[in-house]
CSV table of C-alpha atoms in Angstrom, one decimal:
chain,number,residue,atom,x,y,z
A,1158,MET,CA,-20.4,-11.7,10.5
A,1159,ASP,CA,-17.6,-14.2,11.0
A,1160,LYS,CA,-18.3,-17.7,9.6
A,1161,VAL,CA,-18.1,-20.9,11.6
A,1162,LEU,CA,-17.7,-24.2,9.7
A,1163,VAL,CA,-18.9,-27.4,11.4
A,1164,VAL,CA,-17.3,-30.5,10.0
A,1165,ASP,CA,-19.2,-33.7,11.3
A,1166,ASP,CA,-20.7,-36.7,9.5
A,1167,ASP,CA,-23.3,-37.2,12.2
A,1168,LEU,CA,-26.5,-35.4,11.0
A,1169,GLY,CA,-27.9,-35.5,14.5
A,1170,ILE,CA,-24.9,-33.6,15.9
A,1171,GLN,CA,-25.1,-31.2,12.9
A,1172,LYS,CA,-28.7,-30.4,13.9
A,1173,GLN,CA,-27.8,-30.1,17.5
A,1174,LEU,CA,-25.0,-27.6,16.7
A,1175,LYS,CA,-27.2,-25.7,14.2
A,1176,TRP,CA,-29.5,-25.0,17.2
A,1177,ALA,CA,-26.7,-24.5,19.7
A,1178,LEU,CA,-24.7,-22.1,17.5
A,1179,SER,CA,-27.7,-20.0,16.4
A,1180,GLU,CA,-26.0,-16.7,17.1
A,1181,PHE,CA,-23.2,-17.5,14.7
A,1182,ASP,CA,-23.2,-17.6,10.9
A,1183,THR,CA,-22.7,-21.4,10.6
A,1184,VAL,CA,-22.1,-23.6,7.5
A,1185,PHE,CA,-21.7,-27.4,7.5
A,1186,ALA,CA,-19.7,-30.2,5.9
A,1187,ASP,CA,-19.7,-34.0,6.4
A,1188,ASP,CA,-16.4,-35.2,5.0
A,1189,ARG,CA,-12.9,-34.0,4.0
A,1190,ALA,CA,-13.8,-33.0,0.4
A,1191,SER,CA,-16.9,-31.0,1.4
A,1192,ALA,CA,-15.0,-29.4,4.3
A,1193,ILE,CA,-12.3,-28.1,1.9
A,1194,VAL,CA,-15.0,-26.8,-0.6
A,1195,GLN,CA,-16.7,-24.9,2.2
A,1196,LEU,CA,-13.4,-23.6,3.5
A,1197,ARG,CA,-12.5,-22.2,0.1
A,1198,ARG,CA,-15.9,-20.8,-0.4
A,1199,PHE,CA,-16.6,-19.1,2.9
A,1200,GLU,CA,-13.1,-18.7,4.5
A,1201,PRO,CA,-14.5,-19.3,8.0
A,1202,THR,CA,-12.8,-17.8,11.0
A,1203,VAL,CA,-13.5,-20.8,13.2
A,1204,VAL,CA,-13.9,-24.5,12.3
A,1205,THR,CA,-15.1,-27.3,14.6
A,1206,LEU,CA,-13.7,-30.5,13.2
A,1207,ASP,CA,-14.7,-34.0,14.2
A,1208,LEU,CA,-11.6,-36.2,13.8
A,1209,GLY,CA,-13.7,-39.3,13.0
A,1210,LEU,CA,-14.7,-38.6,9.4
A,1211,PRO,CA,-15.6,-41.1,6.6
A,1212,PRO,CA,-14.2,-43.2,5.0
A,1213,ASP,CA,-12.5,-44.0,8.3
A,1214,PRO,CA,-14.9,-42.8,11.1
A,1215,ALA,CA,-13.5,-45.1,13.7
A,1216,ASN,CA,-10.0,-43.5,13.5
A,1217,ALA,CA,-8.6,-40.0,13.4
A,1218,SER,CA,-6.6,-40.3,10.1
A,1219,GLU,CA,-9.1,-38.6,7.9
A,1220,GLY,CA,-9.8,-35.8,10.4
A,1221,LEU,CA,-6.1,-35.1,10.8
A,1222,LYS,CA,-5.6,-35.0,7.0
A,1223,THR,CA,-8.5,-32.5,6.9
A,1224,LEU,CA,-6.8,-30.4,9.6
A,1225,GLN,CA,-3.5,-30.5,7.7
A,1226,GLU,CA,-5.3,-29.1,4.6
A,1227,ILE,CA,-7.1,-26.4,6.5
A,1228,MET,CA,-3.8,-25.2,8.1
A,1229,ALA,CA,-2.1,-25.2,4.7
A,1230,LEU,CA,-5.0,-23.2,3.0
A,1231,LEU,CA,-5.9,-20.8,5.8
A,1232,PRO,CA,-3.3,-20.9,8.6
A,1233,ARG,CA,-5.0,-18.2,10.6
A,1234,THR,CA,-8.2,-20.2,10.9
A,1235,LYS,CA,-9.0,-21.3,14.5
A,1236,VAL,CA,-9.7,-25.1,14.4
A,1237,ILE,CA,-11.4,-26.7,17.4
A,1238,VAL,CA,-11.1,-30.5,17.1
A,1239,VAL,CA,-13.8,-32.7,18.5
A,1240,THR,CA,-12.8,-36.1,19.8
A,1241,GLY,CA,-14.1,-39.1,21.8
A,1242,ASN,CA,-13.4,-39.6,25.4
A,1243,ASN,CA,-10.4,-41.9,24.8
A,1244,GLU,CA,-8.6,-39.9,22.1
A,1245,LYS,CA,-6.4,-37.6,24.1
A,1246,GLU,CA,-3.4,-38.7,22.1
A,1247,ASN,CA,-5.1,-37.6,18.8
A,1248,ALA,CA,-6.3,-34.4,20.4
A,1249,LEU,CA,-2.7,-33.5,21.4
A,1250,LYS,CA,-1.4,-34.4,18.0
A,1251,ALA,CA,-4.0,-32.1,16.4
A,1252,ILE,CA,-2.8,-29.3,18.7
A,1253,SER,CA,0.8,-29.9,17.6
A,1254,MET,CA,-0.4,-29.6,14.0
A,1255,GLY,CA,-1.9,-26.1,14.5
A,1256,ALA,CA,-5.4,-26.7,16.0
A,1257,TYR,CA,-6.5,-23.9,18.4
A,1258,ASP,CA,-8.2,-26.2,21.0
A,1259,PHE,CA,-9.9,-29.5,21.4
A,1260,TYR,CA,-13.3,-30.6,22.8
A,1261,GLN,CA,-14.4,-34.0,24.0
A,1262,LYS,CA,-17.9,-35.4,23.3
A,1263,PRO,CA,-20.6,-35.4,24.3
A,1264,ILE,CA,-21.5,-31.9,22.9
A,1265,ASP,CA,-22.5,-29.3,25.5
A,1266,SER,CA,-23.9,-26.2,23.8
A,1267,GLU,CA,-22.7,-23.7,26.5
A,1268,THR,CA,-19.2,-25.0,26.5
A,1269,ILE,CA,-18.9,-25.1,22.7
A,1270,ASN,CA,-20.3,-21.5,22.5
A,1271,ILE,CA,-17.6,-20.3,25.0
A,1272,LEU,CA,-14.8,-22.0,23.0
A,1273,ILE,CA,-16.0,-20.5,19.7
A,1274,LYS,CA,-16.3,-16.9,21.2
A,1275,ARG,CA,-12.8,-17.2,22.6
A,1276,ALA,CA,-11.5,-18.3,19.2
A,1277,LEU,CA,-13.3,-15.4,17.4
A,1278,ASN,CA,-11.9,-12.9,19.9
A,1279,LEU,CA,-8.4,-14.2,19.4
A,1280,ALA,CA,-8.8,-14.1,15.6
A,1281,ALA,CA,-10.0,-10.5,15.8
A,1282,LEU,CA,-7.0,-9.5,17.9
A,1283,GLU,CA,-4.6,-11.2,15.6
A,1284,HIS,CA,-6.2,-9.6,12.5
A,1285,GLU,CA,-6.0,-6.1,14.1
A,1286,ASN,CA,-2.3,-6.7,15.0
A,1287,HIS,CA,-1.7,-7.9,11.5
A,1288,LEU,CA,-3.2,-4.7,10.0
A,1289,LEU,CA,-1.2,-2.5,12.5
A,1290,SER,CA,2.0,-4.3,11.5
A,1291,LEU,CA,1.2,-3.7,7.8
A,1292,SER,CA,0.3,0.0,8.3
A,1293,ASN,CA,3.5,0.7,10.1
A,1294,PRO,CA,6.2,-0.7,7.9
A,1295,SER,CA,9.8,-0.2,8.6
A,1296,MET,CA,9.8,2.9,6.5
A,1297,GLY,CA,8.0,4.7,9.4
A,1298,ARG,CA,6.7,7.8,7.5
A,1299,ILE,CA,4.9,5.7,4.9
A,1300,ILE,CA,1.4,4.7,5.9
A,1301,GLY,CA,-0.6,2.1,4.0
A,1302,ASN,CA,-1.9,-1.5,4.0
A,1303,SER,CA,-2.3,-1.9,0.2
A,1304,GLU,CA,0.0,-4.2,-1.6
A,1305,ALA,CA,1.0,-1.4,-4.0
A,1306,ILE,CA,2.4,0.7,-1.1
A,1307,GLN,CA,3.8,-2.2,0.8
A,1308,SER,CA,5.7,-3.4,-2.2
A,1309,ILE,CA,7.5,0.0,-2.9
A,1310,SER,CA,8.1,0.5,0.9
A,1311,ARG,CA,10.1,-2.7,0.9
A,1312,LYS,CA,12.0,-1.5,-2.1
A,1313,ALA,CA,12.7,1.8,-0.5
A,1314,GLU,CA,13.9,0.1,2.6
A,1315,LYS,CA,16.4,-2.0,0.6
A,1316,ILE,CA,17.9,1.0,-1.2
A,1317,ALA,CA,18.0,3.2,1.9
A,1318,LEU,CA,21.2,1.5,3.2
A,1319,THR,CA,23.0,2.2,0.0
A,1320,ASP,CA,24.2,5.4,-1.7
A,1321,ILE,CA,22.5,4.5,-5.0
A,1322,SER,CA,20.7,7.3,-6.8
A,1323,ALA,CA,16.9,7.0,-6.6
A,1324,LEU,CA,14.3,8.4,-8.9
A,1325,LEU,CA,10.8,8.7,-7.5
A,1326,LEU,CA,8.0,8.9,-10.1
A,1327,GLY,CA,4.4,9.8,-9.3
A,1328,GLU,CA,1.6,12.3,-9.8
A,1329,SER,CA,1.5,15.5,-7.8
A,1330,GLY,CA,0.6,15.0,-4.2
A,1331,THR,CA,1.4,11.3,-4.0
A,1332,GLY,CA,4.0,11.8,-1.3
A,1333,LYS,CA,7.3,11.7,-3.2
A,1334,GLU,CA,9.1,13.9,-0.6
A,1335,VAL,CA,7.7,11.7,2.2
A,1336,PHE,CA,9.4,8.7,0.5
A,1337,ALA,CA,12.6,10.7,0.1
A,1338,ARG,CA,12.7,11.7,3.7
A,1339,SER,CA,12.0,8.1,4.8
A,1340,ILE,CA,14.9,6.8,2.6
A,1341,HIS,CA,17.2,9.4,4.3
A,1342,GLU,CA,16.0,8.6,7.8
A,1343,HIS,CA,16.7,4.9,7.3
A,1344,SER,CA,20.1,5.4,5.8
A,1345,HIS,CA,23.6,5.7,7.4
A,1346,ARG,CA,23.3,9.5,6.6
A,1347,LYS,CA,20.3,10.1,8.9
A,1348,ALA,CA,22.3,12.2,11.4
A,1349,LYS,CA,23.3,14.6,8.6
A,1350,PRO,CA,21.1,17.1,6.8
A,1351,PHE,CA,18.2,16.4,4.5
A,1352,VAL,CA,18.0,19.3,2.0
A,1353,ALA,CA,15.1,19.6,-0.4
A,1354,ILE,CA,14.8,21.9,-3.4
A,1355,ASN,CA,12.0,22.2,-5.9
A,1356,CYS,CA,13.5,22.8,-9.4
A,1357,ALA,CA,10.1,24.0,-10.7
A,1358,SER,CA,9.6,26.7,-8.1
A,1359,ILE,CA,12.9,28.7,-8.6
A,1360,PRO,CA,13.4,30.9,-11.7
A,1361,GLU,CA,15.8,29.4,-14.2
A,1362,ASN,CA,18.4,32.2,-13.8
A,1363,LEU,CA,18.5,31.7,-10.0
A,1364,LEU,CA,18.5,27.9,-9.9
A,1365,GLU,CA,22.2,27.4,-10.6
A,1366,SER,CA,23.3,29.7,-7.7
A,1367,GLU,CA,20.7,28.1,-5.4
A,1368,LEU,CA,22.1,24.6,-6.1
A,1369,PHE,CA,25.8,25.4,-6.4
A,1370,GLY,CA,26.2,28.6,-4.4
A,1371,TYR,CA,28.2,31.6,-5.5
A,1372,GLU,CA,31.4,33.5,-4.7
A,1373,LYS,CA,31.4,37.1,-3.5
A,1374,GLY,CA,31.2,39.4,-6.5
A,1375,ALA,CA,30.0,36.7,-8.9
A,1376,PHE,CA,27.1,38.9,-10.0
A,1377,THR,CA,25.4,42.1,-8.9
A,1378,GLY,CA,24.1,41.7,-5.4
A,1379,ALA,CA,26.5,38.9,-4.5
A,1380,ASN,CA,27.9,40.7,-1.4
A,1381,LYS,CA,29.3,37.5,0.2
A,1382,THR,CA,30.2,34.0,-0.6
A,1383,THR,CA,27.1,31.8,-0.2
A,1384,LEU,CA,26.8,28.0,0.0
A,1385,GLY,CA,24.4,26.3,-2.3
A,1386,LYS,CA,21.9,23.5,-1.4
A,1387,ILE,CA,24.4,20.9,-2.6
A,1388,GLU,CA,27.1,22.0,-0.1
A,1389,THR,CA,24.6,22.5,2.8
A,1390,ALA,CA,23.7,18.8,2.3
A,1391,GLN,CA,27.3,17.7,2.9
A,1392,GLY,CA,27.3,14.2,4.4
A,1393,GLY,CA,23.5,13.9,4.1
A,1394,THR,CA,20.8,13.7,1.4
A,1395,LEU,CA,19.9,16.1,-1.4
A,1396,PHE,CA,16.3,15.8,-2.6
A,1397,LEU,CA,15.8,17.3,-6.1
A,1398,ASP,CA,12.0,17.6,-6.6
A,1399,GLU,CA,10.6,18.1,-10.1
A,1400,ILE,CA,14.0,17.3,-11.7
A,1401,GLY,CA,12.2,17.2,-15.0
A,1402,ASP,CA,11.8,21.0,-14.8
A,1403,MET,CA,15.6,21.6,-14.6
A,1404,PRO,CA,16.9,23.7,-17.5
A,1405,VAL,CA,18.9,21.8,-20.1
A,1406,GLY,CA,21.9,24.1,-19.7
A,1407,LEU,CA,22.0,23.3,-16.0
A,1408,GLN,CA,21.6,19.6,-16.5
A,1409,ALA,CA,25.2,19.3,-17.9
A,1410,LYS,CA,26.6,20.9,-14.7
A,1411,MET,CA,24.4,18.6,-12.5
A,1412,LEU,CA,25.7,15.5,-14.5
A,1413,ARG,CA,29.3,16.5,-13.9
A,1414,PHE,CA,28.6,16.9,-10.2
A,1415,LEU,CA,26.9,13.4,-10.0
A,1416,GLN,CA,29.8,11.8,-11.9
A,1417,GLU,CA,32.8,13.5,-10.2
A,1418,ARG,CA,31.2,14.5,-6.8
A,1419,VAL,CA,32.8,17.9,-7.0
A,1420,ILE,CA,31.2,21.3,-7.6
A,1421,GLU,CA,32.2,24.8,-8.6
A,1422,ARG,CA,30.4,27.7,-7.1
A,1423,VAL,CA,29.0,30.4,-9.5
A,1424,GLY,CA,31.9,32.8,-10.1
A,1425,GLY,CA,34.4,30.3,-8.6
A,1426,ARG,CA,37.3,28.4,-10.0
A,1427,SER,CA,38.2,25.9,-7.3
A,1428,GLU,CA,36.6,22.4,-7.2
A,1429,ILE,CA,34.9,21.5,-3.9
A,1430,PRO,CA,34.4,17.8,-3.1
A,1431,VAL,CA,30.9,16.9,-1.9
A,1432,ASP,CA,29.8,13.6,-0.2
A,1433,ILE,CA,26.0,13.4,-0.5
A,1434,ARG,CA,23.3,11.0,-1.5
A,1435,VAL,CA,20.9,12.3,-4.2
A,1436,VAL,CA,17.2,11.4,-4.5
A,1437,CYS,CA,15.2,12.9,-7.4
A,1438,ALA,CA,11.5,13.1,-8.1
A,1439,THR,CA,9.2,14.2,-10.9
A,1440,HIS,CA,5.7,13.9,-12.1
A,1441,ARG,CA,6.9,14.1,-15.7
A,1442,ASN,CA,7.7,11.3,-18.2
A,1443,LEU,CA,11.4,11.6,-18.4
A,1444,GLN,CA,11.7,8.9,-21.1
A,1445,ASP,CA,9.5,11.1,-23.4
A,1446,MET,CA,11.6,14.1,-22.5
A,1447,VAL,CA,14.8,12.3,-23.4
A,1448,GLN,CA,13.3,11.4,-26.8
A,1449,GLN,CA,12.3,15.1,-27.3
A,1450,GLU,CA,15.8,16.1,-26.2
A,1451,THR,CA,14.5,18.3,-23.3
A,1452,PHE,CA,16.2,16.1,-20.7
A,1453,ARG,CA,19.7,14.6,-21.1
A,1454,GLU,CA,19.8,10.9,-21.6
A,1455,ASP,CA,23.0,10.5,-19.6
A,1456,LEU,CA,21.5,12.4,-16.7
A,1457,PHE,CA,18.4,10.3,-16.8
A,1458,TYR,CA,20.4,7.1,-16.4
A,1459,ARG,CA,22.5,8.8,-13.7
A,1460,VAL,CA,19.6,9.9,-11.5
A,1461,GLY,CA,17.5,6.8,-12.1
A,1462,GLU,CA,19.8,4.0,-11.0
A,1463,ILE,CA,16.8,2.8,-9.1
A,1464,VAL,CA,13.3,3.9,-10.1
A,1465,ILE,CA,10.3,3.8,-7.7
A,1466,SER,CA,6.8,4.5,-9.0
A,1467,ILE,CA,4.5,5.8,-6.3
A,1468,PRO,CA,0.9,4.9,-7.1
A,1469,PRO,CA,-1.9,7.5,-7.0
A,1470,LEU,CA,-4.3,7.4,-4.1
A,1471,ARG,CA,-7.1,6.1,-6.3
A,1472,ASP,CA,-5.1,2.9,-6.8
A,1473,ARG,CA,-4.5,2.3,-3.1
A,1474,ASP,CA,-7.9,0.9,-2.1
A,1475,GLU,CA,-8.4,0.8,1.7
A,1476,ASP,CA,-5.4,3.2,2.3
A,1477,VAL,CA,-7.7,6.2,1.8
A,1478,VAL,CA,-9.6,5.6,5.1
A,1479,LEU,CA,-6.4,4.6,6.9
A,1480,LEU,CA,-4.7,7.8,5.8
A,1481,ALA,CA,-7.8,9.9,6.6
A,1482,ARG,CA,-7.9,8.6,10.2
A,1483,THR,CA,-4.2,9.2,10.6
A,1484,PHE,CA,-4.5,12.8,9.4
A,1485,LEU,CA,-7.7,13.4,11.4
A,1486,ASN,CA,-5.9,12.4,14.7
A,1487,GLN,CA,-3.1,14.8,13.8
A,1488,TYR,CA,-5.3,17.8,12.8
A,1489,LYS,CA,-7.8,17.5,15.7
A,1490,GLU,CA,-4.9,17.7,18.1
A,1491,GLU,CA,-3.4,20.5,16.2
A,1492,TYR,CA,-6.6,22.6,16.1
A,1493,GLY,CA,-7.9,21.5,19.5
A,1494,ASN,CA,-11.0,19.9,18.1
A,1495,LYS,CA,-12.8,16.9,19.7
A,1496,ILE,CA,-14.1,15.3,16.6
A,1497,LYS,CA,-14.5,11.5,17.1
A,1498,GLY,CA,-14.4,10.2,13.6
A,1499,PHE,CA,-16.2,9.9,10.2
A,1500,SER,CA,-19.8,9.3,9.4
A,1501,GLU,CA,-20.7,6.4,7.1
A,1502,ASP,CA,-21.5,8.7,4.2
A,1503,ALA,CA,-18.1,10.4,4.6
A,1504,ILE,CA,-16.2,7.1,4.4
A,1505,GLU,CA,-18.3,6.1,1.4
A,1506,ALA,CA,-17.6,9.4,-0.3
A,1507,MET,CA,-13.9,9.2,0.4
A,1508,LEU,CA,-13.8,5.7,-1.1
A,1509,SER,CA,-15.6,6.7,-4.2
A,1510,HIS,CA,-13.8,10.0,-4.9
A,1511,PRO,CA,-11.0,9.8,-7.5
A,1512,TRP,CA,-8.6,12.0,-5.6
A,1513,PRO,CA,-7.0,13.9,-8.6
A,1514,GLY,CA,-4.8,15.8,-6.1
A,1515,ASN,CA,-3.9,12.5,-4.2
A,1516,ILE,CA,-2.7,12.7,-0.6
A,1517,ARG,CA,-2.3,16.5,-0.7
A,1518,GLU,CA,-6.0,16.9,-1.7
A,1519,LEU,CA,-7.0,14.5,1.1
A,1520,GLN,CA,-5.0,16.5,3.7
A,1521,ASN,CA,-6.5,19.8,2.5
A,1522,LYS,CA,-10.1,18.6,2.7
A,1523,LEU,CA,-9.5,17.1,6.1
A,1524,LYS,CA,-7.9,20.3,7.5
A,1525,SER,CA,-10.9,22.3,6.3
A,1526,ALA,CA,-13.4,19.7,7.7
A,1527,VAL,CA,-11.7,19.7,11.1
A,1528,VAL,CA,-12.0,23.5,11.3
A,1529,LEU,CA,-15.5,23.9,9.9
A,1530,ALA,CA,-17.3,20.7,11.1
A,1531,GLU,CA,-20.2,21.5,13.5
A,1532,GLY,CA,-20.9,18.0,14.7
A,1533,ASN,CA,-18.7,15.5,16.5
A,1534,VAL,CA,-18.2,13.4,13.3
A,1535,ILE,CA,-17.0,14.6,9.9
A,1536,THR,CA,-19.6,14.1,7.2
A,1537,ALA,CA,-19.4,14.0,3.4
A,1538,ASP,CA,-20.7,17.6,3.3
A,1539,ASP,CA,-17.9,18.7,5.7
A,1540,LEU,CA,-15.4,17.2,3.2
A,1541,SER,CA,-17.1,18.9,0.3
A,1542,LEU,CA,-17.6,15.5,-1.3
A,1543,LEU,CA,-20.7,13.8,-2.7
A,1544,ALA,CA,-21.9,10.9,-0.7
A,1545,LYS,CA,-21.7,7.6,-2.6
A,1546,LYS,CA,-24.9,6.4,-4.2
A,1547,THR,CA,-26.6,3.4,-2.7
A,1548,GLU,CA,-25.6,0.0,-3.9
A,1549,GLU,CA,-29.0,-0.3,-5.6
A,1550,GLU,CA,-28.4,2.9,-7.6
A,1551,THR,CA,-24.8,2.0,-8.6
A,1552,LEU,CA,-25.1,-1.7,-9.3
A,1553,VAL,CA,-24.0,-2.5,-12.8
A,1554,LEU,CA,-25.7,-5.5,-14.3
A,1555,ASN,CA,-24.3,-5.2,-17.8
A,1556,LEU,CA,-21.5,-7.8,-17.9
A,1557,ARG,CA,-19.6,-6.0,-20.7
A,1558,GLU,CA,-19.5,-2.8,-18.5
A,1559,VAL,CA,-18.5,-4.8,-15.4
A,1560,ARG,CA,-15.7,-6.4,-17.4
A,1561,GLU,CA,-14.4,-3.1,-18.8
A,1562,GLN,CA,-14.3,-1.5,-15.3
A,1563,ALA,CA,-12.5,-4.5,-13.8
A,1564,GLU,CA,-10.0,-4.8,-16.7
A,1565,SER,CA,-9.2,-1.0,-16.7
A,1566,LYS,CA,-8.6,-1.0,-13.0
A,1567,ALA,CA,-6.3,-4.2,-13.3
A,1568,ILE,CA,-4.3,-2.6,-16.1
A,1569,ARG,CA,-3.7,0.6,-14.2
A,1570,ARG,CA,-2.6,-1.3,-11.1
A,1571,ALA,CA,-0.3,-3.5,-13.0
A,1572,TYR,CA,1.1,-0.5,-14.8
A,1573,HIS,CA,2.1,1.3,-11.6
A,1574,GLN,CA,3.3,-1.9,-9.9
A,1575,SER,CA,5.5,-2.5,-13.0
A,1576,GLU,CA,7.0,1.0,-12.6
A,1577,GLN,CA,5.3,2.2,-15.8
A,1578,ASN,CA,7.0,-0.4,-18.0
A,1579,ILE,CA,4.7,-1.7,-20.7
A,1580,SER,CA,6.5,-5.1,-21.2
A,1581,LYS,CA,6.5,-5.8,-17.4
A,1582,THR,CA,2.8,-4.7,-17.3
A,1583,ALA,CA,1.9,-7.2,-20.0
A,1584,GLU,CA,3.8,-9.9,-18.2
A,1585,LEU,CA,2.2,-9.2,-14.9
A,1586,LEU,CA,-1.3,-9.3,-16.5
A,1587,GLY,CA,-0.5,-12.5,-18.4
A,1588,VAL,CA,-1.1,-11.1,-21.9
A,1589,THR,CA,1.0,-10.2,-24.9
A,1590,ARG,CA,2.2,-6.7,-25.6
A,1591,PRO,CA,-0.1,-6.4,-28.7
A,1592,THR,CA,-3.1,-7.5,-26.6
A,1593,LEU,CA,-2.2,-4.9,-23.9
A,1594,TYR,CA,-1.9,-2.2,-26.6
A,1595,SER,CA,-5.3,-3.1,-27.9
A,1596,LEU,CA,-6.8,-2.9,-24.4
A,1597,ILE,CA,-5.2,0.4,-23.7
A,1598,ASP,CA,-6.8,1.8,-26.9
A,1599,LYS,CA,-10.1,0.0,-26.3
A,1600,TYR,CA,-10.5,1.5,-22.8
A,1601,HIS,CA,-9.1,4.9,-23.7
A,1602,LEU,CA,-6.3,4.8,-21.1
A,1603,GLU,CA,-4.7,7.9,-22.5
A,1604,ASP,CA,-2.2,8.4,-19.7
A,1605,LEU,CA,-0.7,5.0,-20.4
A,1606,LYS,CA,-0.3,5.5,-24.1
A,1607,SER,CA,2.9,7.5,-23.8
A,1608,ASN,CA,4.8,4.4,-22.8
A,1609,ALA,CA,2.8,2.0,-25.1
């Protein structure tokens, strides 16, 4: 329930308002200091503020100072200032400082209730609009409210208008191709082709001809000259998925193309100029591969002029439910189903599931649930997920365990936000590198050790 903070030094009025505002969750303060303490503690949606506060109850100076602090700390809070009959000037000044409305004494319970309800409704609308604006960033295909996804969306938007080579890092199923397409669609090349090729899905002996094309007679079965993926992307964007799986021998030819912007078809002798933007992606640790000499260092720096680390779904908090609702609307229309939404146990199960397959796993489970669900809402069973245990069952009282869980989660988030850079991770967490190394070992964060 939304909190309402009443700031008034008159105990009689406090008691009157406590009774009058019984349908709201109300807290009280009697001066500026206590008002700010309550504001920080409860973050109320609405504040009723008497401008005549001690130590200067006869004037509005202390009340206006309180209003100024409230607006600075919680600018979205709806403040209703309460004034005497002859204080119109102070009321208008309060409005100019950011107050939502003003109300003149004496207190009338019906009127104050109406004002507070209107303020709560407006706050709810503004909050909903804020969430919508966050979940629909300028990179239109990318959905998410979490700071992790918003941060990299802003980064992707900045590089979209350049031709700089981008390397997208992330686990399988995190949406690397969605990011690549968004970058293309927000670039000056958007009217030209977006061509994707998965380097891991094509046999090594065929990948070169798939990328660079071939001349007629170049090999058995080459009955005609055929353009490769690079040429078909002319003027547009080439997306090389799983670049870490590209054979070492082919990496040299790819490097020459990226440096010179010319290609030679297999079996050909002439150089063909190509004007394209290249975006690469991989789930592998290319820095490790460079050290093991399975990936060329010069190619690594060429494809990774800008690196974007896409966080796994388990690190995206409330995005799971937002994505689930987005996909549900898409699939129920696609399959002609009239499912209305999710049961409470389904939402709890989705929030507690670790999503090892990330967004791709979420999509697969939702497609299956939309087709197989027998009721008008999707349950945890429809999703083939275990419902979350009750709070009583899962509540951890051991402080050491609570601290370990919180620190492990914070380290992982900082690691992904810092683009898998250990030094930046330590800096973001406010610890030294040796301390971070110790924590990684202590909490057995094996997947972070490769960069530690």
